[in-house]
PDB file of C-alpha atoms in Angstrom:
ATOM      1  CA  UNK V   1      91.959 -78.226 -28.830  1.00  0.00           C
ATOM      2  CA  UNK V   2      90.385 -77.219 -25.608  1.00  0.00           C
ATOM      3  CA  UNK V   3      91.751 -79.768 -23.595  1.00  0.00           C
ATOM      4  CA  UNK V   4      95.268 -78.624 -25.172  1.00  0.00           C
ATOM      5  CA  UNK V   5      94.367 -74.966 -24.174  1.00  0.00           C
ATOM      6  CA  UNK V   6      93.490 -75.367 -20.905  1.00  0.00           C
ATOM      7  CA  UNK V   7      97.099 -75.536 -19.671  1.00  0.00           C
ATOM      8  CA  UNK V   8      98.518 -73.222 -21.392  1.00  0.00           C
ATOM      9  CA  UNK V   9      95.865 -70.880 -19.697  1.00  0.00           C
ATOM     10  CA  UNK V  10      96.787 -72.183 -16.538  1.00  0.00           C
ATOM     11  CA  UNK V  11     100.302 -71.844 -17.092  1.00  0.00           C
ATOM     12  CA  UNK V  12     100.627 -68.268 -18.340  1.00  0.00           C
ATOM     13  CA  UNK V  13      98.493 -67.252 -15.258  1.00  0.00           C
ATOM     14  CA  UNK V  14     101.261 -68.587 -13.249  1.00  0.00           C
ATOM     15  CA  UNK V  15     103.802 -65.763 -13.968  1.00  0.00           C
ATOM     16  CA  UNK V  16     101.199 -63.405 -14.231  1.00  0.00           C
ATOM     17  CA  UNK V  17     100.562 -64.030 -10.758  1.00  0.00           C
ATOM     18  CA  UNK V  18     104.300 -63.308 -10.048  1.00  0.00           C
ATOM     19  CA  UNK V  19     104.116 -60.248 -12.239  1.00  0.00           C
ATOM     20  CA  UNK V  20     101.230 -59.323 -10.509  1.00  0.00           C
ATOM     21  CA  UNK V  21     100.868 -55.532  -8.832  1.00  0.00           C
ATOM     22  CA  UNK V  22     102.989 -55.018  -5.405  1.00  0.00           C
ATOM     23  CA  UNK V  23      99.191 -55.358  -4.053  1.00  0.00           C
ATOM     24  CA  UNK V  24      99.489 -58.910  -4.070  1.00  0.00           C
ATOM     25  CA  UNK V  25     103.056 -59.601  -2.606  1.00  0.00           C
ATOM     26  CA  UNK V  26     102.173 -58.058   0.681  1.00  0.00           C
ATOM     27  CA  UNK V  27      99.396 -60.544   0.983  1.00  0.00           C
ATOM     28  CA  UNK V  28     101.863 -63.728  -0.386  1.00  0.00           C
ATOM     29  CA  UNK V  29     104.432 -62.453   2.226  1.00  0.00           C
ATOM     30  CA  UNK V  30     101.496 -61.982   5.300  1.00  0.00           C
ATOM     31  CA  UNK V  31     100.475 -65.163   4.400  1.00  0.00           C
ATOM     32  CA  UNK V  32     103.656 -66.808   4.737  1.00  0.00           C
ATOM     33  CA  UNK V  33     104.679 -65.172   8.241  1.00  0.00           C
ATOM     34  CA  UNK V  34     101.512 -66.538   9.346  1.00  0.00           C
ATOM     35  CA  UNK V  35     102.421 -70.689   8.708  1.00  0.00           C
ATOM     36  CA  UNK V  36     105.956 -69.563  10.404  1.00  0.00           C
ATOM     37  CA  UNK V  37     103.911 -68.458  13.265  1.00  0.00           C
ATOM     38  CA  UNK V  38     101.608 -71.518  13.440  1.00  0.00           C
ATOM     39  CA  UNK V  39     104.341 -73.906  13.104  1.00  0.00           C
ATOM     40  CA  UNK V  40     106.087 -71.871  15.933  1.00  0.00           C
TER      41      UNK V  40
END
């Protein structure tokens, strides 16, 4: 049963992520213009 619930933990934190607070996109978004800068 545990081994069965793991996953589905880990997969409903997924969207939850997504859903998450406009707090966190800035940070996603930051993040990504960073690796455009690095790879130049």
């Amino acid at each position: 049963g545990v081994a069965m619930g793991s996953p589905a933990v880990v997969t409903a934190s997924v969207p939850d992520l997504t859903l998450a607070p406009p707090l966190s996109f800035p940070i996603k978004v930051s993040s990504i213009s960073t690796t455009n800068e690095n790879k130049g």
